[in-house]
Amino acid sequence: MKMDFPVEKTVKARSSIRTYENRGLSKNEKDRINTYIANLSNPFSIDVTFRLLEKAASSDGEKLGTYGVIKGAGNYIGASVSDGELALEALGYSFEKLVLYATSLGLGTCWLGGTFNRSGFAAAMNLKEGDLFPCISPIGYPTGKKRTLESVMRWASKSDQRKEWSELFFKEDFSQPLTKAEAGEFAFPLEMLRLAPSAVNKQPWRIVKDKDAYHFYLARSLKSDNAKTDLQRVDLGIATCHFHLAALEKGLPGTFKKLVNPEIQSPEQMQYVFSWIES
Ligand SMILES: Cc1cc2nc3c(=O)[nH]c(=O)nc-3n(C[C@H](O)[C@H](O)[C@H](O)COP(=O)(O)O)c2cc1C
């Protein structure tokens, strides 16, 4: 299938950019981003609302602040969704598709789920009652340089590393790793998933292949997260976007489905979310 951008090249080109040129997007780029937003969809058919925000639009610059984490960007993208089943996963999927599109235009982005002034940005988002507003991203022109704070953050999160296949992908249950050879044509979608960004680079996604299904799980940390901004669910949506775009590009048919019970023996901290069923 012809994609909006080459999947592997774009996935490998994306990284979190925290230092930008001190200017807003050009009209041409804003138009392209807004047109792409208008046509965004996700496999869960859940409406996600995006807004391209002008930092200058706030009367008090500090209201649209990121505690100094992001420098120079004149524009931000905010995403919100009505609360519901798979809402945060759908938001992660659609937002990451937009992030990859921006990357393919040469623009920088950085997922932010923690280090931003949520109430200041929420006011600019015109949220409806019950909307979830977990994340924003700056969007702009990378300077190509990293500040010390940025380098320290990347080092602390081990941002340039990803877990090995044997820690993420399994066959039949969680006791046996799935090798690239065993994954066959699906080695590519799984590898694209493995390279996905996640909050503090936690990589909470786990996949179990069983017959013609790939079951998607979250490896939950023991401490309970705030359900309204559950970033691990957003992480799973992001990773699902990488997997799905790669499968579509290779013409591998299938659909996402939430099974009542995937009947996989799983450790307690593994939470089943949905499955990709080959067709
Ligand atoms: C859902 C989500 C939330 C994130 N929140 C923040 C944040 O609040 N502040 C920040 O500096 N980086 C944040 N990040 C960026 C991650 O630290 C980064 O994606 C990860 O370390 C991998 O690095 P990379 O994006 O350069 O590949 C977030 C990433 C994701 C996916």
PDB file of C-alpha atoms and ligand atoms in Angstrom:
ATOM      1  CA  MET A   1       0.000   0.000   0.000  1.00  0.00           C
ATOM      2  CA  LYS A   2       1.235   3.503  -0.822  1.00  0.00           C
ATOM      3  CA  MET A   3       1.794   5.299   2.477  1.00  0.00           C
ATOM      4  CA  ASP A   4       1.906   9.034   3.252  1.00  0.00           C
ATOM      5  CA  PHE A   5       5.614   8.597   4.117  1.00  0.00           C
ATOM      6  CA  PRO A   6       8.147   5.720   4.011  1.00  0.00           C
ATOM      7  CA  VAL A   7       7.597   3.929   7.329  1.00  0.00           C
ATOM      8  CA  GLU A   8      11.065   2.617   8.243  1.00  0.00           C
ATOM      9  CA  LYS A   9      12.949   5.755   7.157  1.00  0.00           C
ATOM     10  CA  THR A  10      10.537   8.016   9.066  1.00  0.00           C
ATOM     11  CA  VAL A  11      10.403   5.865  12.212  1.00  0.00           C
ATOM     12  CA  LYS A  12      14.228   5.877  12.287  1.00  0.00           C
ATOM     13  CA  ALA A  13      14.447   9.625  11.574  1.00  0.00           C
ATOM     14  CA  ARG A  14      12.130  10.590  14.486  1.00  0.00           C
ATOM     15  CA  SER A  15      13.574  11.417  17.871  1.00  0.00           C
ATOM     16  CA  SER A  16      12.433  13.771  20.612  1.00  0.00           C
ATOM     17  CA  ILE A  17      13.509  17.339  19.760  1.00  0.00           C
ATOM     18  CA  ARG A  18      13.606  19.785  22.685  1.00  0.00           C
ATOM     19  CA  THR A  19      15.529  22.723  21.118  1.00  0.00           C
ATOM     20  CA  TYR A  20      13.949  24.686  18.258  1.00  0.00           C
ATOM     21  CA  GLU A  21      14.530  27.778  16.163  1.00  0.00           C
ATOM     22  CA  ASN A  22      12.766  30.756  17.665  1.00  0.00           C
ATOM     23  CA  ARG A  23       9.955  31.073  15.094  1.00  0.00           C
ATOM     24  CA  GLY A  24       6.551  29.659  14.290  1.00  0.00           C
ATOM     25  CA  LEU A  25       5.686  27.346  11.408  1.00  0.00           C
ATOM     26  CA  SER A  26       5.299  28.877   7.951  1.00  0.00           C
ATOM     27  CA  LYS A  27       1.770  29.220   6.540  1.00  0.00           C
ATOM     28  CA  ASN A  28       2.491  26.429   4.063  1.00  0.00           C
ATOM     29  CA  GLU A  29       3.513  24.017   6.833  1.00  0.00           C
ATOM     30  CA  LYS A  30       0.571  24.997   9.035  1.00  0.00           C
ATOM     31  CA  ASP A  31      -1.767  24.295   6.118  1.00  0.00           C
ATOM     32  CA  ARG A  32      -0.171  20.895   5.510  1.00  0.00           C
ATOM     33  CA  ILE A  33      -0.400  19.960   9.190  1.00  0.00           C
ATOM     34  CA  ASN A  34      -4.028  21.121   9.458  1.00  0.00           C
ATOM     35  CA  THR A  35      -4.992  19.208   6.292  1.00  0.00           C
ATOM     36  CA  TYR A  36      -3.320  16.073   7.651  1.00  0.00           C
ATOM     37  CA  ILE A  37      -5.107  16.507  10.992  1.00  0.00           C
ATOM     38  CA  ALA A  38      -8.453  16.802   9.187  1.00  0.00           C
ATOM     39  CA  ASN A  39      -7.877  13.396   7.545  1.00  0.00           C
ATOM     40  CA  LEU A  40      -6.389  11.511  10.526  1.00  0.00           C
ATOM     41  CA  SER A  41      -8.045   8.268  11.587  1.00  0.00           C
ATOM     42  CA  ASN A  42      -7.285   5.279  13.800  1.00  0.00           C
ATOM     43  CA  PRO A  43      -8.324   1.608  13.640  1.00  0.00           C
ATOM     44  CA  PHE A  44     -10.559   2.040  16.720  1.00  0.00           C
ATOM     45  CA  SER A  45     -12.815   4.604  14.961  1.00  0.00           C
ATOM     46  CA  ILE A  46     -12.506   6.955  17.939  1.00  0.00           C
ATOM     47  CA  ASP A  47     -12.584  10.708  17.295  1.00  0.00           C
ATOM     48  CA  VAL A  48      -9.464  12.460  18.532  1.00  0.00           C
ATOM     49  CA  THR A  49      -9.443  16.271  18.513  1.00  0.00           C
ATOM     50  CA  PHE A  50      -6.222  18.051  17.580  1.00  0.00           C
ATOM     51  CA  ARG A  51      -5.411  21.726  17.860  1.00  0.00           C
ATOM     52  CA  LEU A  52      -2.409  23.488  16.386  1.00  0.00           C
ATOM     53  CA  LEU A  53      -1.659  26.113  19.036  1.00  0.00           C
ATOM     54  CA  GLU A  54       0.313  29.343  18.731  1.00  0.00           C
ATOM     55  CA  LYS A  55       2.518  29.947  21.698  1.00  0.00           C
ATOM     56  CA  ALA A  56       2.171  33.706  21.141  1.00  0.00           C
ATOM     57  CA  ALA A  57      -1.612  33.400  21.394  1.00  0.00           C
ATOM     58  CA  SER A  58      -1.490  33.163  25.162  1.00  0.00           C
ATOM     59  CA  SER A  59      -1.574  36.530  26.893  1.00  0.00           C
ATOM     60  CA  ASP A  60       0.951  35.268  29.409  1.00  0.00           C
ATOM     61  CA  GLY A  61       3.717  33.267  27.692  1.00  0.00           C
ATOM     62  CA  GLU A  62       4.234  31.268  30.858  1.00  0.00           C
ATOM     63  CA  LYS A  63       0.755  29.745  30.638  1.00  0.00           C
ATOM     64  CA  LEU A  64       1.803  27.634  27.674  1.00  0.00           C
ATOM     65  CA  GLY A  65       4.964  26.591  29.431  1.00  0.00           C
ATOM     66  CA  THR A  66       7.041  23.410  29.573  1.00  0.00           C
ATOM     67  CA  TYR A  67       9.153  24.186  32.657  1.00  0.00           C
ATOM     68  CA  GLY A  68      12.127  24.966  30.410  1.00  0.00           C
ATOM     69  CA  VAL A  69      12.169  21.504  28.832  1.00  0.00           C
ATOM     70  CA  ILE A  70      11.314  22.839  25.365  1.00  0.00           C
ATOM     71  CA  LYS A  71      13.118  25.865  23.989  1.00  0.00           C
ATOM     72  CA  GLY A  72      12.195  28.017  21.008  1.00  0.00           C
ATOM     73  CA  ALA A  73       9.120  26.348  19.500  1.00  0.00           C
ATOM     74  CA  GLY A  74       6.405  28.791  18.383  1.00  0.00           C
ATOM     75  CA  ASN A  75       3.734  26.125  17.903  1.00  0.00           C
ATOM     76  CA  TYR A  76       2.334  23.190  19.841  1.00  0.00           C
ATOM     77  CA  ILE A  77      -0.109  20.419  19.022  1.00  0.00           C
ATOM     78  CA  GLY A  78      -2.571  19.381  21.710  1.00  0.00           C
ATOM     79  CA  ALA A  79      -4.795  16.288  21.485  1.00  0.00           C
ATOM     80  CA  SER A  80      -7.916  15.429  23.448  1.00  0.00           C
ATOM     81  CA  VAL A  81     -10.450  12.610  23.374  1.00  0.00           C
ATOM     82  CA  SER A  82     -13.712  11.733  25.147  1.00  0.00           C
ATOM     83  CA  ASP A  83     -13.131   9.281  27.967  1.00  0.00           C
ATOM     84  CA  GLY A  84     -13.972   5.684  27.023  1.00  0.00           C
ATOM     85  CA  GLU A  85     -12.626   2.248  26.178  1.00  0.00           C
ATOM     86  CA  LEU A  86      -9.455   2.456  24.027  1.00  0.00           C
ATOM     87  CA  ALA A  87      -9.686   6.292  23.997  1.00  0.00           C
ATOM     88  CA  LEU A  88      -6.096   6.843  25.127  1.00  0.00           C
ATOM     89  CA  GLU A  89      -4.801   4.114  22.801  1.00  0.00           C
ATOM     90  CA  ALA A  90      -6.630   5.778  19.881  1.00  0.00           C
ATOM     91  CA  LEU A  91      -5.159   9.159  20.845  1.00  0.00           C
ATOM     92  CA  GLY A  92      -1.656   7.658  20.947  1.00  0.00           C
ATOM     93  CA  TYR A  93      -2.159   6.053  17.527  1.00  0.00           C
ATOM     94  CA  SER A  94      -3.502   9.173  15.766  1.00  0.00           C
ATOM     95  CA  PHE A  95      -1.029  11.559  17.426  1.00  0.00           C
ATOM     96  CA  GLU A  96       1.939   9.358  16.485  1.00  0.00           C
ATOM     97  CA  LYS A  97       0.766   9.226  12.866  1.00  0.00           C
ATOM     98  CA  LEU A  98       0.817  13.036  12.910  1.00  0.00           C
ATOM     99  CA  VAL A  99       4.256  13.041  14.602  1.00  0.00           C
ATOM    100  CA  LEU A 100       5.631  10.770  11.868  1.00  0.00           C
ATOM    101  CA  TYR A 101       4.089  12.933   9.144  1.00  0.00           C
ATOM    102  CA  ALA A 102       5.712  16.024  10.717  1.00  0.00           C
ATOM    103  CA  THR A 103       9.024  14.123  10.840  1.00  0.00           C
ATOM    104  CA  SER A 104       8.708  13.329   7.129  1.00  0.00           C
ATOM    105  CA  LEU A 105       8.376  17.117   6.496  1.00  0.00           C
ATOM    106  CA  GLY A 106      11.645  17.676   8.407  1.00  0.00           C
ATOM    107  CA  LEU A 107       9.878  19.148  11.459  1.00  0.00           C
ATOM    108  CA  GLY A 108      10.755  18.343  15.070  1.00  0.00           C
ATOM    109  CA  THR A 109       8.337  17.101  17.736  1.00  0.00           C
ATOM    110  CA  CYS A 110       8.556  15.836  21.314  1.00  0.00           C
ATOM    111  CA  TRP A 111       5.774  13.936  23.092  1.00  0.00           C
ATOM    112  CA  LEU A 112       5.099  15.647  26.449  1.00  0.00           C
ATOM    113  CA  GLY A 113       2.878  13.942  29.012  1.00  0.00           C
ATOM    114  CA  GLY A 114       4.408  15.322  32.185  1.00  0.00           C
ATOM    115  CA  THR A 115       6.582  18.373  31.747  1.00  0.00           C
ATOM    116  CA  PHE A 116       3.990  20.895  30.630  1.00  0.00           C
ATOM    117  CA  ASN A 117       1.608  23.313  32.306  1.00  0.00           C
ATOM    118  CA  ARG A 118      -1.526  21.239  31.797  1.00  0.00           C
ATOM    119  CA  SER A 119      -4.028  23.845  32.998  1.00  0.00           C
ATOM    120  CA  GLY A 120      -2.544  26.592  30.802  1.00  0.00           C
ATOM    121  CA  PHE A 121      -2.678  24.385  27.704  1.00  0.00           C
ATOM    122  CA  ALA A 122      -6.117  23.022  28.655  1.00  0.00           C
ATOM    123  CA  ALA A 123      -7.526  26.547  28.542  1.00  0.00           C
ATOM    124  CA  ALA A 124      -6.255  26.921  24.961  1.00  0.00           C
ATOM    125  CA  MET A 125      -7.768  23.540  23.971  1.00  0.00           C
ATOM    126  CA  ASN A 126     -11.475  24.389  24.630  1.00  0.00           C
ATOM    127  CA  LEU A 127     -11.981  20.999  26.263  1.00  0.00           C
ATOM    128  CA  LYS A 128     -15.450  19.540  26.727  1.00  0.00           C
ATOM    129  CA  GLU A 129     -16.659  17.993  29.985  1.00  0.00           C
ATOM    130  CA  GLY A 130     -15.204  14.500  30.296  1.00  0.00           C
ATOM    131  CA  ASP A 131     -12.416  15.036  27.739  1.00  0.00           C
ATOM    132  CA  LEU A 132      -9.043  13.467  28.399  1.00  0.00           C
ATOM    133  CA  PHE A 133      -6.040  15.670  27.618  1.00  0.00           C
ATOM    134  CA  PRO A 134      -2.932  13.575  28.288  1.00  0.00           C
ATOM    135  CA  CYS A 135      -0.292  15.007  25.939  1.00  0.00           C
ATOM    136  CA  ILE A 136       0.995  17.821  23.787  1.00  0.00           C
ATOM    137  CA  SER A 137       3.979  18.230  21.492  1.00  0.00           C
ATOM    138  CA  PRO A 138       5.931  21.239  20.280  1.00  0.00           C
ATOM    139  CA  ILE A 139       6.218  21.335  16.497  1.00  0.00           C
ATOM    140  CA  GLY A 140       8.864  23.390  14.753  1.00  0.00           C
ATOM    141  CA  TYR A 141      12.280  23.647  13.193  1.00  0.00           C
ATOM    142  CA  PRO A 142      15.038  21.753  15.034  1.00  0.00           C
ATOM    143  CA  THR A 143      18.244  23.731  15.593  1.00  0.00           C
ATOM    144  CA  GLY A 144      20.237  20.510  15.344  1.00  0.00           C
ATOM    145  CA  LYS A 145      21.875  21.276  18.708  1.00  0.00           C
ATOM    146  CA  LYS A 146      21.080  19.851  22.123  1.00  0.00           C
ATOM    147  CA  ARG A 147      21.190  21.849  25.346  1.00  0.00           C
ATOM    148  CA  THR A 148      22.785  20.318  28.449  1.00  0.00           C
ATOM    149  CA  LEU A 149      19.376  19.766  30.070  1.00  0.00           C
ATOM    150  CA  GLU A 150      18.239  17.873  26.971  1.00  0.00           C
ATOM    151  CA  SER A 151      21.328  15.669  26.880  1.00  0.00           C
ATOM    152  CA  VAL A 152      20.929  14.901  30.592  1.00  0.00           C
ATOM    153  CA  MET A 153      17.257  13.959  30.049  1.00  0.00           C
ATOM    154  CA  ARG A 154      18.165  11.655  27.153  1.00  0.00           C
ATOM    155  CA  TRP A 155      20.891  10.031  29.222  1.00  0.00           C
ATOM    156  CA  ALA A 156      18.614   9.573  32.268  1.00  0.00           C
ATOM    157  CA  SER A 157      15.894   7.909  30.167  1.00  0.00           C
ATOM    158  CA  LYS A 158      18.408   5.931  28.064  1.00  0.00           C
ATOM    159  CA  SER A 159      16.500   7.443  25.129  1.00  0.00           C
ATOM    160  CA  ASP A 160      18.765   5.998  22.451  1.00  0.00           C
ATOM    161  CA  GLN A 161      18.247   2.413  23.619  1.00  0.00           C
ATOM    162  CA  ARG A 162      15.386  -0.021  23.181  1.00  0.00           C
ATOM    163  CA  LYS A 163      14.732  -3.368  24.874  1.00  0.00           C
ATOM    164  CA  GLU A 164      15.782  -6.514  23.022  1.00  0.00           C
ATOM    165  CA  TRP A 165      13.306  -8.640  21.072  1.00  0.00           C
ATOM    166  CA  SER A 166      13.513 -11.361  23.727  1.00  0.00           C
ATOM    167  CA  GLU A 167      12.148  -8.958  26.388  1.00  0.00           C
ATOM    168  CA  LEU A 168       9.225  -7.743  24.266  1.00  0.00           C
ATOM    169  CA  PHE A 169       7.967 -10.463  21.921  1.00  0.00           C
ATOM    170  CA  PHE A 170       6.791 -13.959  22.847  1.00  0.00           C
ATOM    171  CA  LYS A 171       5.169 -17.037  21.326  1.00  0.00           C
ATOM    172  CA  GLU A 172       2.186 -18.889  22.812  1.00  0.00           C
ATOM    173  CA  ASP A 173       2.733 -17.456  26.285  1.00  0.00           C
ATOM    174  CA  PHE A 174       5.191 -15.250  28.166  1.00  0.00           C
ATOM    175  CA  SER A 175       7.711 -18.032  28.767  1.00  0.00           C
ATOM    176  CA  GLN A 176       9.090 -18.357  25.238  1.00  0.00           C
ATOM    177  CA  PRO A 177      10.651 -15.498  23.226  1.00  0.00           C
ATOM    178  CA  LEU A 178       9.629 -15.026  19.596  1.00  0.00           C
ATOM    179  CA  THR A 179      12.612 -14.857  17.242  1.00  0.00           C
ATOM    180  CA  LYS A 180      12.760 -12.709  14.105  1.00  0.00           C
ATOM    181  CA  ALA A 181      12.833 -15.882  12.001  1.00  0.00           C
ATOM    182  CA  GLU A 182       9.678 -17.179  13.714  1.00  0.00           C
ATOM    183  CA  ALA A 183       7.944 -13.834  13.184  1.00  0.00           C
ATOM    184  CA  GLY A 184       8.514 -14.146   9.404  1.00  0.00           C
ATOM    185  CA  GLU A 185       6.881 -11.263   7.510  1.00  0.00           C
ATOM    186  CA  PHE A 186       5.803  -9.770  10.851  1.00  0.00           C
ATOM    187  CA  ALA A 187       9.419  -9.219  11.895  1.00  0.00           C
ATOM    188  CA  PHE A 188       9.192  -5.814  10.172  1.00  0.00           C
ATOM    189  CA  PRO A 189       6.023  -4.508  11.919  1.00  0.00           C
ATOM    190  CA  LEU A 190       7.372  -5.796  15.254  1.00  0.00           C
ATOM    191  CA  GLU A 191      10.741  -4.109  14.714  1.00  0.00           C
ATOM    192  CA  MET A 192       8.991  -0.819  13.881  1.00  0.00           C
ATOM    193  CA  LEU A 193       6.943  -1.213  17.089  1.00  0.00           C
ATOM    194  CA  ARG A 194      10.137  -1.816  19.082  1.00  0.00           C
ATOM    195  CA  LEU A 195      11.543   1.549  17.939  1.00  0.00           C
ATOM    196  CA  ALA A 196       8.484   3.491  19.179  1.00  0.00           C
ATOM    197  CA  PRO A 197       8.894   6.296  21.712  1.00  0.00           C
ATOM    198  CA  SER A 198       7.323   5.878  25.159  1.00  0.00           C
ATOM    199  CA  ALA A 199       7.054   7.953  28.318  1.00  0.00           C
ATOM    200  CA  VAL A 200      10.449   7.912  30.118  1.00  0.00           C
ATOM    201  CA  ASN A 201      11.369   5.312  27.478  1.00  0.00           C
ATOM    202  CA  LYS A 202       9.659   2.644  29.567  1.00  0.00           C
ATOM    203  CA  GLN A 203       8.618   0.505  26.569  1.00  0.00           C
ATOM    204  CA  PRO A 204       5.703  -1.092  28.446  1.00  0.00           C
ATOM    205  CA  TRP A 205       4.339  -2.996  25.433  1.00  0.00           C
ATOM    206  CA  ARG A 206       4.557  -6.806  25.150  1.00  0.00           C
ATOM    207  CA  ILE A 207       3.289  -8.933  22.254  1.00  0.00           C
ATOM    208  CA  VAL A 208       2.428 -12.639  22.290  1.00  0.00           C
ATOM    209  CA  LYS A 209       2.044 -14.424  18.945  1.00  0.00           C
ATOM    210  CA  ASP A 210      -0.308 -17.387  19.033  1.00  0.00           C
ATOM    211  CA  LYS A 211      -1.425 -19.035  15.768  1.00  0.00           C
ATOM    212  CA  ASP A 212      -2.694 -16.223  13.505  1.00  0.00           C
ATOM    213  CA  ALA A 213      -2.982 -13.614  16.268  1.00  0.00           C
ATOM    214  CA  TYR A 214      -0.659 -11.066  17.861  1.00  0.00           C
ATOM    215  CA  HIS A 215      -1.937 -10.226  21.340  1.00  0.00           C
ATOM    216  CA  PHE A 216      -0.975  -6.764  22.670  1.00  0.00           C
ATOM    217  CA  TYR A 217      -0.309  -6.410  26.414  1.00  0.00           C
ATOM    218  CA  LEU A 218       0.865  -3.703  28.800  1.00  0.00           C
ATOM    219  CA  ALA A 219       3.500  -4.605  31.373  1.00  0.00           C
ATOM    220  CA  ARG A 220       2.031  -2.607  34.247  1.00  0.00           C
ATOM    221  CA  SER A 221       4.230  -1.011  36.863  1.00  0.00           C
ATOM    222  CA  LEU A 222       3.098  -1.757  40.386  1.00  0.00           C
ATOM    223  CA  LYS A 223       2.250   1.799  41.366  1.00  0.00           C
ATOM    224  CA  SER A 224      -1.158   2.829  40.114  1.00  0.00           C
ATOM    225  CA  ASP A 225      -1.241   5.549  37.473  1.00  0.00           C
ATOM    226  CA  ASN A 226      -3.759   8.363  37.198  1.00  0.00           C
ATOM    227  CA  ALA A 227      -6.408   6.784  34.947  1.00  0.00           C
ATOM    228  CA  LYS A 228      -7.146  10.069  33.137  1.00  0.00           C
ATOM    229  CA  THR A 229      -3.589  10.550  31.944  1.00  0.00           C
ATOM    230  CA  ASP A 230      -2.512   6.907  31.823  1.00  0.00           C
ATOM    231  CA  LEU A 231       0.536   7.394  29.623  1.00  0.00           C
ATOM    232  CA  GLN A 232       1.163   3.655  29.267  1.00  0.00           C
ATOM    233  CA  ARG A 233      -2.106   3.349  27.356  1.00  0.00           C
ATOM    234  CA  VAL A 234      -0.947   6.233  25.142  1.00  0.00           C
ATOM    235  CA  ASP A 235       2.395   4.409  24.709  1.00  0.00           C
ATOM    236  CA  LEU A 236       0.540   1.318  23.516  1.00  0.00           C
ATOM    237  CA  GLY A 237      -1.368   3.400  20.946  1.00  0.00           C
ATOM    238  CA  ILE A 238       1.900   4.875  19.654  1.00  0.00           C
ATOM    239  CA  ALA A 239       3.505   1.443  19.309  1.00  0.00           C
ATOM    240  CA  THR A 240       0.357   0.102  17.620  1.00  0.00           C
ATOM    241  CA  CYS A 241       0.606   2.905  15.062  1.00  0.00           C
ATOM    242  CA  HIS A 242       4.152   1.836  14.155  1.00  0.00           C
ATOM    243  CA  PHE A 243       3.098  -1.834  13.901  1.00  0.00           C
ATOM    244  CA  HIS A 244       0.004  -1.086  11.821  1.00  0.00           C
ATOM    245  CA  LEU A 245       1.630   1.370   9.377  1.00  0.00           C
ATOM    246  CA  ALA A 246       4.411  -1.171   8.786  1.00  0.00           C
ATOM    247  CA  ALA A 247       1.879  -3.992   8.203  1.00  0.00           C
ATOM    248  CA  LEU A 248      -0.147  -1.784   5.821  1.00  0.00           C
ATOM    249  CA  GLU A 249       2.970  -0.777   3.902  1.00  0.00           C
ATOM    250  CA  LYS A 250       3.908  -4.457   3.440  1.00  0.00           C
ATOM    251  CA  GLY A 251       0.329  -5.361   2.482  1.00  0.00           C
ATOM    252  CA  LEU A 252      -0.130  -7.722   5.457  1.00  0.00           C
ATOM    253  CA  PRO A 253      -3.901  -7.998   6.000  1.00  0.00           C
ATOM    254  CA  GLY A 254      -5.502  -8.124   9.420  1.00  0.00           C
ATOM    255  CA  THR A 255      -7.656  -6.249  11.928  1.00  0.00           C
ATOM    256  CA  PHE A 256      -7.476  -5.143  15.549  1.00  0.00           C
ATOM    257  CA  LYS A 257      -9.994  -6.774  17.868  1.00  0.00           C
ATOM    258  CA  LYS A 258     -10.480  -6.864  21.618  1.00  0.00           C
ATOM    259  CA  LEU A 259     -11.037 -10.529  22.478  1.00  0.00           C
ATOM    260  CA  VAL A 260     -13.056 -11.538  25.531  1.00  0.00           C
ATOM    261  CA  ASN A 261     -10.180 -13.760  26.573  1.00  0.00           C
ATOM    262  CA  PRO A 262      -7.065 -14.423  24.482  1.00  0.00           C
ATOM    263  CA  GLU A 263      -6.460 -17.580  26.590  1.00  0.00           C
ATOM    264  CA  ILE A 264      -2.782 -16.900  27.135  1.00  0.00           C
ATOM    265  CA  GLN A 265      -1.143 -17.786  30.443  1.00  0.00           C
ATOM    266  CA  SER A 266       0.179 -14.451  31.671  1.00  0.00           C
ATOM    267  CA  PRO A 267       1.935 -13.053  34.742  1.00  0.00           C
ATOM    268  CA  GLU A 268      -0.198 -10.827  36.969  1.00  0.00           C
ATOM    269  CA  GLN A 269       1.296  -7.489  35.870  1.00  0.00           C
ATOM    270  CA  MET A 270       0.519  -8.182  32.182  1.00  0.00           C
ATOM    271  CA  GLN A 271      -2.700  -6.490  31.131  1.00  0.00           C
ATOM    272  CA  TYR A 272      -4.283  -7.671  27.863  1.00  0.00           C
ATOM    273  CA  VAL A 273      -5.506  -4.803  25.661  1.00  0.00           C
ATOM    274  CA  PHE A 274      -6.328  -6.069  22.119  1.00  0.00           C
ATOM    275  CA  SER A 275      -5.146  -8.369  19.336  1.00  0.00           C
ATOM    276  CA  TRP A 276      -4.146  -8.119  15.695  1.00  0.00           C
ATOM    277  CA  ILE A 277      -5.819 -10.977  13.875  1.00  0.00           C
ATOM    278  CA  GLU A 278      -4.293 -11.933  10.529  1.00  0.00           C
ATOM    279  CA  SER A 279      -6.791 -12.403   7.744  1.00  0.00           C
TER     280      SER A 279
HETATM  281  C1  LIG B   1       3.495   9.435  26.084  1.00  0.00           C
HETATM  282  C2  LIG B   1       4.848  10.104  26.211  1.00  0.00           C
HETATM  283  C3  LIG B   1       5.048  11.094  27.159  1.00  0.00           C
HETATM  284  C4  LIG B   1       6.299  11.748  27.254  1.00  0.00           C
HETATM  285  N1  LIG B   1       6.444  12.769  28.156  1.00  0.00           N
HETATM  286  C5  LIG B   1       7.607  13.481  28.174  1.00  0.00           C
HETATM  287  C6  LIG B   1       7.718  14.624  29.027  1.00  0.00           C
HETATM  288  O1  LIG B   1       6.798  14.972  29.783  1.00  0.00           O
HETATM  289  N2  LIG B   1       8.893  15.322  28.987  1.00  0.00           N
HETATM  290  C7  LIG B   1       9.926  14.989  28.151  1.00  0.00           C
HETATM  291  O2  LIG B   1      10.930  15.683  28.138  1.00  0.00           O
HETATM  292  N3  LIG B   1       9.845  13.871  27.328  1.00  0.00           N
HETATM  293  C8  LIG B   1       8.712  13.138  27.322  1.00  0.00           C
HETATM  294  N4  LIG B   1       8.587  12.046  26.475  1.00  0.00           N
HETATM  295  C9  LIG B   1       9.690  11.695  25.567  1.00  0.00           C
HETATM  296  C10 LIG B   1      10.388  10.381  25.969  1.00  0.00           C
HETATM  297  O3  LIG B   1      11.259  10.605  27.053  1.00  0.00           O
HETATM  298  C11 LIG B   1      11.160   9.837  24.741  1.00  0.00           C
HETATM  299  O4  LIG B   1      10.233   9.540  23.715  1.00  0.00           O
HETATM  300  C12 LIG B   1      11.965   8.581  25.047  1.00  0.00           C
HETATM  301  O5  LIG B   1      12.983   8.857  25.991  1.00  0.00           O
HETATM  302  C13 LIG B   1      12.632   8.010  23.775  1.00  0.00           C
HETATM  303  O6  LIG B   1      13.434   8.978  23.148  1.00  0.00           O
HETATM  304  P1  LIG B   1      13.166   9.390  21.626  1.00  0.00           P
HETATM  305  O7  LIG B   1      11.753   9.953  21.530  1.00  0.00           O
HETATM  306  O8  LIG B   1      14.193  10.436  21.286  1.00  0.00           O
HETATM  307  O9  LIG B   1      13.290   8.149  20.771  1.00  0.00           O
HETATM  308  C14 LIG B   1       7.367  11.371  26.390  1.00  0.00           C
HETATM  309  C15 LIG B   1       7.152  10.346  25.458  1.00  0.00           C
HETATM  310  C16 LIG B   1       5.917   9.735  25.344  1.00  0.00           C
HETATM  311  C17 LIG B   1       5.710   8.689  24.302  1.00  0.00           C
END
